[in-house]
Short mmCIF file of C-alpha atoms and ligand atoms in Angstrom, two decimals:
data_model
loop_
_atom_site.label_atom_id
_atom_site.label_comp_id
_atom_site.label_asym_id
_atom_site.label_seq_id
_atom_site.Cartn_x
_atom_site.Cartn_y
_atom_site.Cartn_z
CA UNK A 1 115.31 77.31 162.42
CA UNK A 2 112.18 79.17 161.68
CA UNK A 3 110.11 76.34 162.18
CA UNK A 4 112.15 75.11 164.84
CA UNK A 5 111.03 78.63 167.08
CA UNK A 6 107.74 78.55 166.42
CA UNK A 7 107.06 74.60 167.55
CA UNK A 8 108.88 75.96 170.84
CA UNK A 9 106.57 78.82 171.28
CA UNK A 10 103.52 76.41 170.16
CA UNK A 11 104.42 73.88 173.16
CA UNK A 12 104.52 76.69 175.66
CA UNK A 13 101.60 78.59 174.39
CA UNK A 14 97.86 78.46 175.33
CA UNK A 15 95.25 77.46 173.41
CA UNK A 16 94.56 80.77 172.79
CA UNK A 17 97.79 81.10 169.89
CA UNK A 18 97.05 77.25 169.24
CA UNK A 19 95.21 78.10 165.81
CA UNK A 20 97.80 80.87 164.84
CA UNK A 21 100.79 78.29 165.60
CA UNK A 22 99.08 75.62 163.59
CA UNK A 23 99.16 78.23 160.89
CA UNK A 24 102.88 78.80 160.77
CA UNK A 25 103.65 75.41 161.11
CA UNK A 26 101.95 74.78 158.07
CA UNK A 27 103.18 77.26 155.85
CA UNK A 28 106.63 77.21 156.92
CA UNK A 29 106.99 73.19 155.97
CA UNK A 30 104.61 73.52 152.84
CA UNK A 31 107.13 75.36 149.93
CA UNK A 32 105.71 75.70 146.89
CA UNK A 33 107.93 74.29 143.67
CA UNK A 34 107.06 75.76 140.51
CA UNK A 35 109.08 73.31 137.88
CA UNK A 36 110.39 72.35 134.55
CA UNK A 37 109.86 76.83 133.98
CA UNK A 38 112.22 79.22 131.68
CA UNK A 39 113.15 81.78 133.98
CA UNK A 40 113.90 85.90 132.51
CA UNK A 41 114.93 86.59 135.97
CA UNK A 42 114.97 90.40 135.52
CA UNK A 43 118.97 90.44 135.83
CA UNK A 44 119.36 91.07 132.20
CA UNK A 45 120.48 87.26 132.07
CA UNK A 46 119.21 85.57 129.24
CA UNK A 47 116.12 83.06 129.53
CA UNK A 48 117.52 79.87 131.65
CA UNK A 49 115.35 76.91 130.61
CA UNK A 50 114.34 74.25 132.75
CA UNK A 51 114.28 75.47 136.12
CA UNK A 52 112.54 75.13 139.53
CA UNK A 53 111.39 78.55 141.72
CA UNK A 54 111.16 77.77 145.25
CA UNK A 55 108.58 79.89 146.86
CA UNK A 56 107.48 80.07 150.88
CA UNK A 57 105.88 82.75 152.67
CA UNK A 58 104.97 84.94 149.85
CA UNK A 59 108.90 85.20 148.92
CA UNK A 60 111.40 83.25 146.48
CA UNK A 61 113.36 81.14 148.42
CA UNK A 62 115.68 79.89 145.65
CA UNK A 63 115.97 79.80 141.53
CA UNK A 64 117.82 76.38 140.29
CA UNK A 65 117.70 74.18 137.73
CA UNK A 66 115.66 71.57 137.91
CA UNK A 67 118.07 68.84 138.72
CA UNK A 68 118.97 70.44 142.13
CA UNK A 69 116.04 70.85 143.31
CA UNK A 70 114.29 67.95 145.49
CA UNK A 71 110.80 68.98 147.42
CA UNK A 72 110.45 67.84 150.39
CA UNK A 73 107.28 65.86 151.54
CA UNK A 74 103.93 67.62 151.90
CA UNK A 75 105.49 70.53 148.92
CA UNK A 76 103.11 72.06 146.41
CA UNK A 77 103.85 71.14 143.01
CA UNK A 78 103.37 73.57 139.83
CA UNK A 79 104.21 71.79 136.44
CA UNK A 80 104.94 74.65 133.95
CA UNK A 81 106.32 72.44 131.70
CA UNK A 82 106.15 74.80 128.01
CA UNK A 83 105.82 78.45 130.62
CA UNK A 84 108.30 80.78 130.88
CA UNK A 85 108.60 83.05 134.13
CA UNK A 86 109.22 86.79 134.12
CA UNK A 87 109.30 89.26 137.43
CA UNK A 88 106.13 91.08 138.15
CA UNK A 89 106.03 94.33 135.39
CA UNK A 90 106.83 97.32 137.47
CA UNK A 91 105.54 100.73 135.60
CA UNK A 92 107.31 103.78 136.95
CA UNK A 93 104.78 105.95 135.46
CA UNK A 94 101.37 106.04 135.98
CA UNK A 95 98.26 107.83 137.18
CA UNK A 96 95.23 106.04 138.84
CA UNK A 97 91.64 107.98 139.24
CA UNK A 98 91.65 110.26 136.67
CA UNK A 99 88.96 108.89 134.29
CA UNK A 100 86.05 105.97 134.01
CA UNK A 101 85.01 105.44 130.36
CA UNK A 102 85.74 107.87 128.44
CA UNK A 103 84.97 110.51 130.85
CA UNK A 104 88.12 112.26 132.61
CA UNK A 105 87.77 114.59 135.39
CA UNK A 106 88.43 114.78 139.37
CA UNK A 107 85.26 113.21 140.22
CA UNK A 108 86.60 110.01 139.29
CA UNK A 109 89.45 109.95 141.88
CA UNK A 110 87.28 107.35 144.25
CA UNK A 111 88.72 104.29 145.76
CA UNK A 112 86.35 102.13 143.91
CA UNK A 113 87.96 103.88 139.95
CA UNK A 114 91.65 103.08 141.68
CA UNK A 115 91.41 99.56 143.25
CA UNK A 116 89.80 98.56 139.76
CA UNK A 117 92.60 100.43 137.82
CA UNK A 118 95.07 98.17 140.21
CA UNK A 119 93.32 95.10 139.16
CA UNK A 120 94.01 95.82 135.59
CA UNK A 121 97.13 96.41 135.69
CA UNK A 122 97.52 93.36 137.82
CA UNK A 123 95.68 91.22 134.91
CA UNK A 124 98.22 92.44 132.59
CA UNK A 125 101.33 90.79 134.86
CA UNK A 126 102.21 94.83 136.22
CA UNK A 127 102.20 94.18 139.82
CA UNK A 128 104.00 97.40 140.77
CA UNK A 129 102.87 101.02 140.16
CA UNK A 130 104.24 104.66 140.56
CA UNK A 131 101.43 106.71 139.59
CA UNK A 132 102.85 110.70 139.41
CA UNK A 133 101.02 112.73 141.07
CA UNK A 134 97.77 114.67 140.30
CA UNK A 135 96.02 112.65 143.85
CA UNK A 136 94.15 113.54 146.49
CA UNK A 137 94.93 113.07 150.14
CA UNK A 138 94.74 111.41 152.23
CA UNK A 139 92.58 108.72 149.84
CA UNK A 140 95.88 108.67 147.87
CA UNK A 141 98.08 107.98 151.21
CA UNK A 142 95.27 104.87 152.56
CA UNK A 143 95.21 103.09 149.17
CA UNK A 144 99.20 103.06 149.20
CA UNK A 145 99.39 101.49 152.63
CA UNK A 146 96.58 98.99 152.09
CA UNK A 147 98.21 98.17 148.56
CA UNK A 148 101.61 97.43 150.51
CA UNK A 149 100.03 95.75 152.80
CA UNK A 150 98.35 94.09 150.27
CA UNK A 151 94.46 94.32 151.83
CA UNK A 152 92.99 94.28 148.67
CA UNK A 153 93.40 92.96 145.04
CA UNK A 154 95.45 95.28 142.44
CA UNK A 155 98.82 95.75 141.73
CA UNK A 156 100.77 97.81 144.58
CA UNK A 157 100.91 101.32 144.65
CA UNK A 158 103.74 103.91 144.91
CA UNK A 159 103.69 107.58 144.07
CA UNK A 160 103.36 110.88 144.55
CA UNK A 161 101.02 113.29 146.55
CA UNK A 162 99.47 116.32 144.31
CA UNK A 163 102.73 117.31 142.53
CA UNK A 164 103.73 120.72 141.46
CA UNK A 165 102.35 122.39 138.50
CA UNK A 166 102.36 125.79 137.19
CA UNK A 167 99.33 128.28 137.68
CA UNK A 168 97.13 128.13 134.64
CA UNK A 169 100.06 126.17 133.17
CA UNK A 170 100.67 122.14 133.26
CA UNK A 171 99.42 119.98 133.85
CA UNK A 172 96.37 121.67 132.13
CA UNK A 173 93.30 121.79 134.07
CA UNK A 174 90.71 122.42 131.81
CA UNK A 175 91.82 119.77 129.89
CA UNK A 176 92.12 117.16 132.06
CA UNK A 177 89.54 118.58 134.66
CA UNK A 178 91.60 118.26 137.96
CA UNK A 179 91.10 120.39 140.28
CA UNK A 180 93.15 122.33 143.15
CA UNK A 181 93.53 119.63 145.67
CA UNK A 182 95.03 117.37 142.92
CA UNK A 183 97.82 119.80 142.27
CA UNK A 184 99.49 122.19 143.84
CA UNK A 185 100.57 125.67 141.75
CA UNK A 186 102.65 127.80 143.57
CA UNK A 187 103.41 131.04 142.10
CA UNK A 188 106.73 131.71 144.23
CA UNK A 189 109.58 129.86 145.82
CA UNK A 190 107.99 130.53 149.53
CA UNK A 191 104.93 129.13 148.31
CA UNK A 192 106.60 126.13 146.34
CA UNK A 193 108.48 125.22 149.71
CA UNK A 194 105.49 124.92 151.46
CA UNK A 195 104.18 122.65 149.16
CA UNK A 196 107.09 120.22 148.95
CA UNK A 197 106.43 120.92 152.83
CA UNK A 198 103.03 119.39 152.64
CA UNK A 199 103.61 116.51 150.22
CA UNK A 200 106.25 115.18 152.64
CA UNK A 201 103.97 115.40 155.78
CA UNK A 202 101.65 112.84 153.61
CA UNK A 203 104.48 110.82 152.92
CA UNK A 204 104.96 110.81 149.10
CA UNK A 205 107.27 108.57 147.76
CA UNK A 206 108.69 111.54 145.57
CA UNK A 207 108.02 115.30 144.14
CA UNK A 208 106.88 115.27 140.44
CA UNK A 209 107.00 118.83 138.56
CA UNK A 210 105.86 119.73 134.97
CA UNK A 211 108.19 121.75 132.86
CA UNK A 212 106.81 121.84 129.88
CA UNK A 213 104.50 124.64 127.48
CA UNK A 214 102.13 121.22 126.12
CA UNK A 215 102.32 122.01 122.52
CA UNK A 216 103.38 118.61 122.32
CA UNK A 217 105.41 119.54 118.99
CA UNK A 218 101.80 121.17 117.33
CA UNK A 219 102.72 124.24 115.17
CA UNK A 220 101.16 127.11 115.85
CA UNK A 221 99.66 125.88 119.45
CA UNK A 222 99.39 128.60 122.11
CA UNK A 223 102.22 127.42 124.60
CA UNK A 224 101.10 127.32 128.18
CA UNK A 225 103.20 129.39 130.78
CA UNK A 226 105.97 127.43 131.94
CA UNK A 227 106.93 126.89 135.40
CA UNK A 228 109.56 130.11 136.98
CA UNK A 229 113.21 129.07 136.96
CA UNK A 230 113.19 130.29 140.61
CA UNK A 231 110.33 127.88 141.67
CA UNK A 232 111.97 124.92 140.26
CA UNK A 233 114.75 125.38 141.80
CA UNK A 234 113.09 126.05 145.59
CA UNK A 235 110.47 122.51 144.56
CA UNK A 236 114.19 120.77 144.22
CA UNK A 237 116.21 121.82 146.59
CA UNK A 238 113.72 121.46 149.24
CA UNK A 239 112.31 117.67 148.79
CA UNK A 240 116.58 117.12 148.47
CA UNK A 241 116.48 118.15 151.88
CA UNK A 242 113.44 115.85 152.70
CA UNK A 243 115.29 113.28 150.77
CA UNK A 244 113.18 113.04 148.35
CA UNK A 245 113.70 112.82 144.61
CA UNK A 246 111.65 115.07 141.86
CA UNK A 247 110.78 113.53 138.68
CA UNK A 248 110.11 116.23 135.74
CA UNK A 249 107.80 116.15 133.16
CA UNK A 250 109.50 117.02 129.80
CA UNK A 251 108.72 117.02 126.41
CA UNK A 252 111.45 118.85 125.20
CA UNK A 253 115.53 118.73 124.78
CA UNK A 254 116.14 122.39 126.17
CA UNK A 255 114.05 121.53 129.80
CA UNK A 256 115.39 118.42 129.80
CA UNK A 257 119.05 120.09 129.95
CA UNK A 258 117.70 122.71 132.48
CA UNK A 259 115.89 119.69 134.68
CA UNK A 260 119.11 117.91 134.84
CA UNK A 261 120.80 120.87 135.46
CA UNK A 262 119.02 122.21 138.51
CA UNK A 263 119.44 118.32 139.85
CA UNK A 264 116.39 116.88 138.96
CA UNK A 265 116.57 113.06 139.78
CA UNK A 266 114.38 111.51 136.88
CA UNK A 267 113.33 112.71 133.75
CA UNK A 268 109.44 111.25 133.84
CA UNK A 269 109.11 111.33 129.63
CA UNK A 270 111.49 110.78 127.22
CA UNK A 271 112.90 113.88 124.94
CA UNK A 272 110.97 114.09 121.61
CA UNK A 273 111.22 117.52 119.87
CA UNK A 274 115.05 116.63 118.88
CA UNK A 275 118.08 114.07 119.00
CA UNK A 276 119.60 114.10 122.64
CA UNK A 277 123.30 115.50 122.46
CA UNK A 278 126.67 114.24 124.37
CA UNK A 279 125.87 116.84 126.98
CA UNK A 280 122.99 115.59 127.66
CA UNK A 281 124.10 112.17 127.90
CA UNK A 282 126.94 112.79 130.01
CA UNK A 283 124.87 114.94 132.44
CA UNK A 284 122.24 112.34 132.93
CA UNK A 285 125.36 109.63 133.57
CA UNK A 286 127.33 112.56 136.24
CA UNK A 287 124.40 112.82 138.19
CA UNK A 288 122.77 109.26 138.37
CA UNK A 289 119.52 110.81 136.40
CA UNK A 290 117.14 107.83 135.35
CA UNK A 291 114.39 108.23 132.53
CA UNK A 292 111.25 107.19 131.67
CA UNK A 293 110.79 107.12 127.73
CA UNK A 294 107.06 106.73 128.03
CA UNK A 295 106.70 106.19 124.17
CA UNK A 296 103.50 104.71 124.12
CA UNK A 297 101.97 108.12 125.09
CA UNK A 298 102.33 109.56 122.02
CA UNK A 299 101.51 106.26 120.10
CA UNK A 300 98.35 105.70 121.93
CA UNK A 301 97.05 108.86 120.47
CA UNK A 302 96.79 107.26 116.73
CA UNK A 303 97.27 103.52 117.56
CA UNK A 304 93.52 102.80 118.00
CA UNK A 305 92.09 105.14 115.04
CA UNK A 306 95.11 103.26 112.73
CA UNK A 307 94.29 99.60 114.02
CA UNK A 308 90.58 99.40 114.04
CA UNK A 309 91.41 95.73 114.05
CA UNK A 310 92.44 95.59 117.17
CA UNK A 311 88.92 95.07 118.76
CA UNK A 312 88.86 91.42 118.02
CA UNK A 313 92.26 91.19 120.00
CA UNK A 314 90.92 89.36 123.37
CA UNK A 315 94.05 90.83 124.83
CA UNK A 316 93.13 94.42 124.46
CA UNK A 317 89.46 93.70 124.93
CA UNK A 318 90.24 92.76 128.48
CA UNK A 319 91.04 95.95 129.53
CA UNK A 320 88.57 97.85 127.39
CA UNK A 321 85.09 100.08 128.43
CA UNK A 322 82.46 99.51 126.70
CA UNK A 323 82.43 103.20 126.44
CA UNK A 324 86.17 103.20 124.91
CA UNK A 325 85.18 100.20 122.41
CA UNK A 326 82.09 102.14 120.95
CA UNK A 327 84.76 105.22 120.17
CA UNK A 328 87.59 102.74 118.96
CA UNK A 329 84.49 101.40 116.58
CA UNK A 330 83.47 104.35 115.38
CA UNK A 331 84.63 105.27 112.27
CA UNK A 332 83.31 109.49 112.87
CA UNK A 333 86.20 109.38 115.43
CA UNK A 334 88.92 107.30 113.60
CA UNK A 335 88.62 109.97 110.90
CA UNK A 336 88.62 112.80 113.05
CA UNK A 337 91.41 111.85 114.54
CA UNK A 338 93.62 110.58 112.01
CA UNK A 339 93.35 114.00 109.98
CA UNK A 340 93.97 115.74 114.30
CA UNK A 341 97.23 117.90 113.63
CA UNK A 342 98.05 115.97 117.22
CA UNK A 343 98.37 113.03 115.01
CA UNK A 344 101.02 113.85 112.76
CA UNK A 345 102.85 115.51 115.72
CA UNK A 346 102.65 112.41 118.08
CA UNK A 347 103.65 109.83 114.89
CA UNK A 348 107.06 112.14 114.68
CA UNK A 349 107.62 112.01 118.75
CA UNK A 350 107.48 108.41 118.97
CA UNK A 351 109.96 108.22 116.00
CA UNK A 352 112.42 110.67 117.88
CA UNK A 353 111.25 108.83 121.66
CA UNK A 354 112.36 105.36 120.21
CA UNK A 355 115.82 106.80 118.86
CA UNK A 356 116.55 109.15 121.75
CA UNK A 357 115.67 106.10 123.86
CA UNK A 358 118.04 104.04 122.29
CA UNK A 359 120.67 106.76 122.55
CA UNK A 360 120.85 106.92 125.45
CA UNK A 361 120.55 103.18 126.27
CA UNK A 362 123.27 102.47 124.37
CA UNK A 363 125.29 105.29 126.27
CA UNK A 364 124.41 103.43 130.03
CA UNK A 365 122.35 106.14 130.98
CA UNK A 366 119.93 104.48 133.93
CA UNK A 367 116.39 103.82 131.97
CA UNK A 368 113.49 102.71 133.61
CA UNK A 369 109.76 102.06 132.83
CA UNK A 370 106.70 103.63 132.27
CA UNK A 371 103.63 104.81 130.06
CA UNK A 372 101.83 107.14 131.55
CA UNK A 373 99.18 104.99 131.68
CA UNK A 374 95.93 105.94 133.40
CA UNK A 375 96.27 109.88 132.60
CA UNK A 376 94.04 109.69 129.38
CA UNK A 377 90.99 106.82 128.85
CA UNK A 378 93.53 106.25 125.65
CA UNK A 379 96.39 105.02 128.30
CA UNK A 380 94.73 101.64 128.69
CA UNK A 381 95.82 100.42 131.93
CA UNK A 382 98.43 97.85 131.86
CA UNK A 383 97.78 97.45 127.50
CA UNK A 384 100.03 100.48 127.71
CA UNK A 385 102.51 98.44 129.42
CA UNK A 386 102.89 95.79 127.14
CA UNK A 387 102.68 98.46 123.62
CA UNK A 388 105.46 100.24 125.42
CA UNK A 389 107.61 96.65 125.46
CA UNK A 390 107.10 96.50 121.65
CA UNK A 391 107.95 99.43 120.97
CA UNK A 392 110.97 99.31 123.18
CA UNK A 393 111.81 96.67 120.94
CA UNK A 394 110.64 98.71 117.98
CA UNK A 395 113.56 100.62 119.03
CA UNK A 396 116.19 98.65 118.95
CA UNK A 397 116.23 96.62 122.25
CA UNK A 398 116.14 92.89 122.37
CA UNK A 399 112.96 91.54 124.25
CA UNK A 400 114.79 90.52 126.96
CA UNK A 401 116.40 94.05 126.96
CA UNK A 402 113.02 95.52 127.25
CA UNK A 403 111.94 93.43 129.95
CA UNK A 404 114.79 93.95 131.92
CA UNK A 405 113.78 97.64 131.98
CA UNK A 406 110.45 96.86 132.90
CA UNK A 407 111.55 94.42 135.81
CA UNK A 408 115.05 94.87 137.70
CA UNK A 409 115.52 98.35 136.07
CA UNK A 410 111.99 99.62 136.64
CA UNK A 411 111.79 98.64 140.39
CA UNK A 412 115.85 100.10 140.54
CA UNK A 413 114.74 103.41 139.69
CA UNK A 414 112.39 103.56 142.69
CA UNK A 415 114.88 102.14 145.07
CA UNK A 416 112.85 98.83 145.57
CA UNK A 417 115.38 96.24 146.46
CA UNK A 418 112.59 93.88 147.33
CA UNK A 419 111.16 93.22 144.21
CA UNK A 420 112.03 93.90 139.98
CA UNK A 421 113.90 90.37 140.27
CA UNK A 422 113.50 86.39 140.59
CA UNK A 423 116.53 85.64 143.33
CA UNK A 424 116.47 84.07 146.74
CA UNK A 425 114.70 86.31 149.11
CA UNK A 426 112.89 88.55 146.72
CA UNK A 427 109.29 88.98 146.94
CA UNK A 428 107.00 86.46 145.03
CA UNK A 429 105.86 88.90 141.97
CA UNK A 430 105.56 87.11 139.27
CA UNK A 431 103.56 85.97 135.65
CA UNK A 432 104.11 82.92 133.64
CA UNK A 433 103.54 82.90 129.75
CA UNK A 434 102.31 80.46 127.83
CA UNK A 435 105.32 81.16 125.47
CA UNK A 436 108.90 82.57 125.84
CA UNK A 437 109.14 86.20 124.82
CA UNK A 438 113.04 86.00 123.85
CA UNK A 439 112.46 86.44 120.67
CA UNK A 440 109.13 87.59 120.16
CA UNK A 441 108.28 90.47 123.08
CA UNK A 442 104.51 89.66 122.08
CA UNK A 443 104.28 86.84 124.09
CA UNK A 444 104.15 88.96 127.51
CA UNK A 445 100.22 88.90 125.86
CA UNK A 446 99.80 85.23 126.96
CA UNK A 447 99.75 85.44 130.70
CA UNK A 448 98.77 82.23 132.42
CA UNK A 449 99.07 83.50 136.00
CA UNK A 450 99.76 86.34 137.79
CA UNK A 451 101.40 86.08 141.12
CA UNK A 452 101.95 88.90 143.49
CA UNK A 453 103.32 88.80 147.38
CA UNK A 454 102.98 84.84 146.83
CA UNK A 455 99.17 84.56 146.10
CA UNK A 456 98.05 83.54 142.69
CA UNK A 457 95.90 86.87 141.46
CA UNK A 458 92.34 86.08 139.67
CA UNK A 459 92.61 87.23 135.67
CA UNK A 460 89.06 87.95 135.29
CA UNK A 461 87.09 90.83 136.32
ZN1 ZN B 501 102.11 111.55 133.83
#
């Protein structure tokens, strides 16, 4: 029918549409059959082995099996014969400008930093991004709409707009160098109003807030002043009546309780000073609260200093600085940071992160995805992604568990029916690996292509 209307408007048109008509003709008879694939459609289905996705105009028009699907003449043909299609990776958690190198500050919030952060990720099959918070307006609220729009290369971008923090509390400035545009810190309920205020004039896709002192399970470390029961509970009440949702930065059990409590929508890390408790668990399933375990955080504090080996791995040298590679190499810093009492505090986090994870997995609490990738030079871009997958596995999750979560479940918890999953009328986002990951989650390492709003993405810099 499509077709059909725009040969009608063709024949009546003047030669001024003519090129533009020639155009959609084109595209709307030219599908594009990727065959003989295994699909992981993103469902939670298992892998479904020789089948044919049906792709025009930058969408999926159909997922069958091979037999039942006939191209018609003039349709592009993709072999994968031996490939094995998964959904575009959608990270829930993020943050994009806040380092180049190994050098972190708010100087590097520039569009050139992001748009080459988005073409990482997008190398590494994560086509989706929520990056939360500590931005900068508008350049934060252009790159979004251009990324949905998709007028440049780089995975697309969703997210928030500042965030709230706490004055000289989290997220720390001096440590991460970000400055007062980045966040907001208001010290009272009036003045946390008005910023929800302003983040939803600029659109953002949701409120973040930090609760959290950021001793990050260190004895002795001087805890940071937390953010004012009062103030948490004007941030969440207000962007409810915006309609938007907050997602809390956590660390620990106790503000996770309170976050859920006070009706906070997501918990943005998962809990790692302690196991997670019924209450907990049947809060978080009352209220419809997702979380984001974000265990690769802690691990990527250690994992380079323990693995020195990992430098000859062309996966992770993809995504690496030279900057970054000269610290991994250097065996001043492996030391230094091995013997870090941050070390031995992370290595017990991810322990409790990975069983509090599958806690609460297991209890059909809503999980999504995420790494906070991007916040640290550490969080390798999109690497982070695919650590966190082993690790979910690590856990306890099958691989197909894991990328479920990363796929249908990650794109779920931000409300994006258009993508997350490989079914008729779904957007195009997708990677296909040389090798099936159902029983080995490493294999989301061996991406062949990357496809993203129906265009095949380059994989090299
Ligand atoms: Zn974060």
């Amino acid at each position: 029918m499509k077709s059909l209307t725009f040969r009608a408007v063709c024949l009546t048109s003047l030669s001024l549409l003519a090129a533009g008509c020639a155009h959609e003709e084109a595209t709307s008879s030219n599908q594009t059959f990727f065959e003989h694939v295994s699909v992981i459609d993103g469902s939670g289905a298992a892998a479904q082995p020789n089948m044919t996705v049906i792709m025009q105009d930058g969408k999926i028009v159909s997922v069958t099996p091979d037999a039942s699907a006939t191209p018609p003449a003039g349709a592009t043909i993709v072999d994968l014969t031996g490939k094995t299609m998964i959904p575009g990776l959608v990270s829930d958690h993020v943050h994009v400008g806040l380092y180049e190198g190994t050098d972190v500050g708010s100087k590097h919030f520039t569009r050139n930093v992001i748009l080459r952060q988005l073409q990482q990720y997008e190398r590494y099959g994560v086509t989706t991004v929520v990056a939360l918070g500590v931005t900068r307006s508008p350049l934060f609220d252009d790159l979004r709409r251009e990324q949905h729009a998709e007028q440049n290369p780089g995975a697309d971008l969703f997210g928030v707009d500042q965030g709230i923090g706490v004055p000289g509390g989290a997220p720390p400035a001096a440590m991460m160098h970000v400055d007062d545009e980045q966040v907001l810190r208001p010290a009272t309920p009036e003045a946390a109003r008005a910023a929800v205020d302003k983040m939803a004039s600029e659109g953002t896709d949701l409120v973040k807030i930090w609760v959290d002192t950021f001793t990050n399970g260190v004895a002795g470390k001087a805890p940071m002043p937390v953010m004012s029961p009062d103030v948490v509970k004007a941030v969440i009440t207000r962007s409810h009546e915006h309609d938007l949702r907050v997602a809390a930065h956590i660390h620990d059990l106790h503000y996770a309780r309170e976050m859920v409590a006070d009706h906070a929508d997501i918990l943005a890390h998962g809990v790692r000073d302690t196991a997670v408790d019924a209450a907990l668990i049947n809060a978080m399933k009352s209220g419809g609260v997702w979380y984001i375990p974000t265990i690769s955080l802690d691990e990527s504090i250690y994992f380079y200093a323990d693995n020195p080996d990992i430098l000859s791995d062309p996966e992770l040298t993809h995504g690496l600085s030279s900057e970054l590679r000269n610290r991994f190499a250097d065996a001043g810093w492996r030391k230094k940071t091995l013997a870090d009492p941050q070390t031995a505090a992370a290595r017990k986090a991810v322990v409790m992160n990975e069983h509090n994870l599958f806690t609460l997995y297991t209890a059909g609490v809503n999980i999504g995805f995420g790494t906070d990738s991007g916040a640290t030079p550490l969080r390798i871009p999109g690497y982070a992604e695919h650590r966190e997958l082993r690790l979910l596995v690590q856990a306890g999750l099958t691989p197909v568990q894991a990328l479920t979560l990363a796929t249908g479940q990650a794109a779920a918890l931000m409300h994006l029916s258009d993508r997350g999953v490989l079914a008729a009328g779904k957007r195009a986002d997708f990677v296909i690996l040389d090798a099936d990951p159902s029983n080995d989650i490493g294999a989301v390492d061996r991406i062949s292509q990357v496809w993203r709003g129906g265009r095949q993405m380059s994989l090299t810099q």
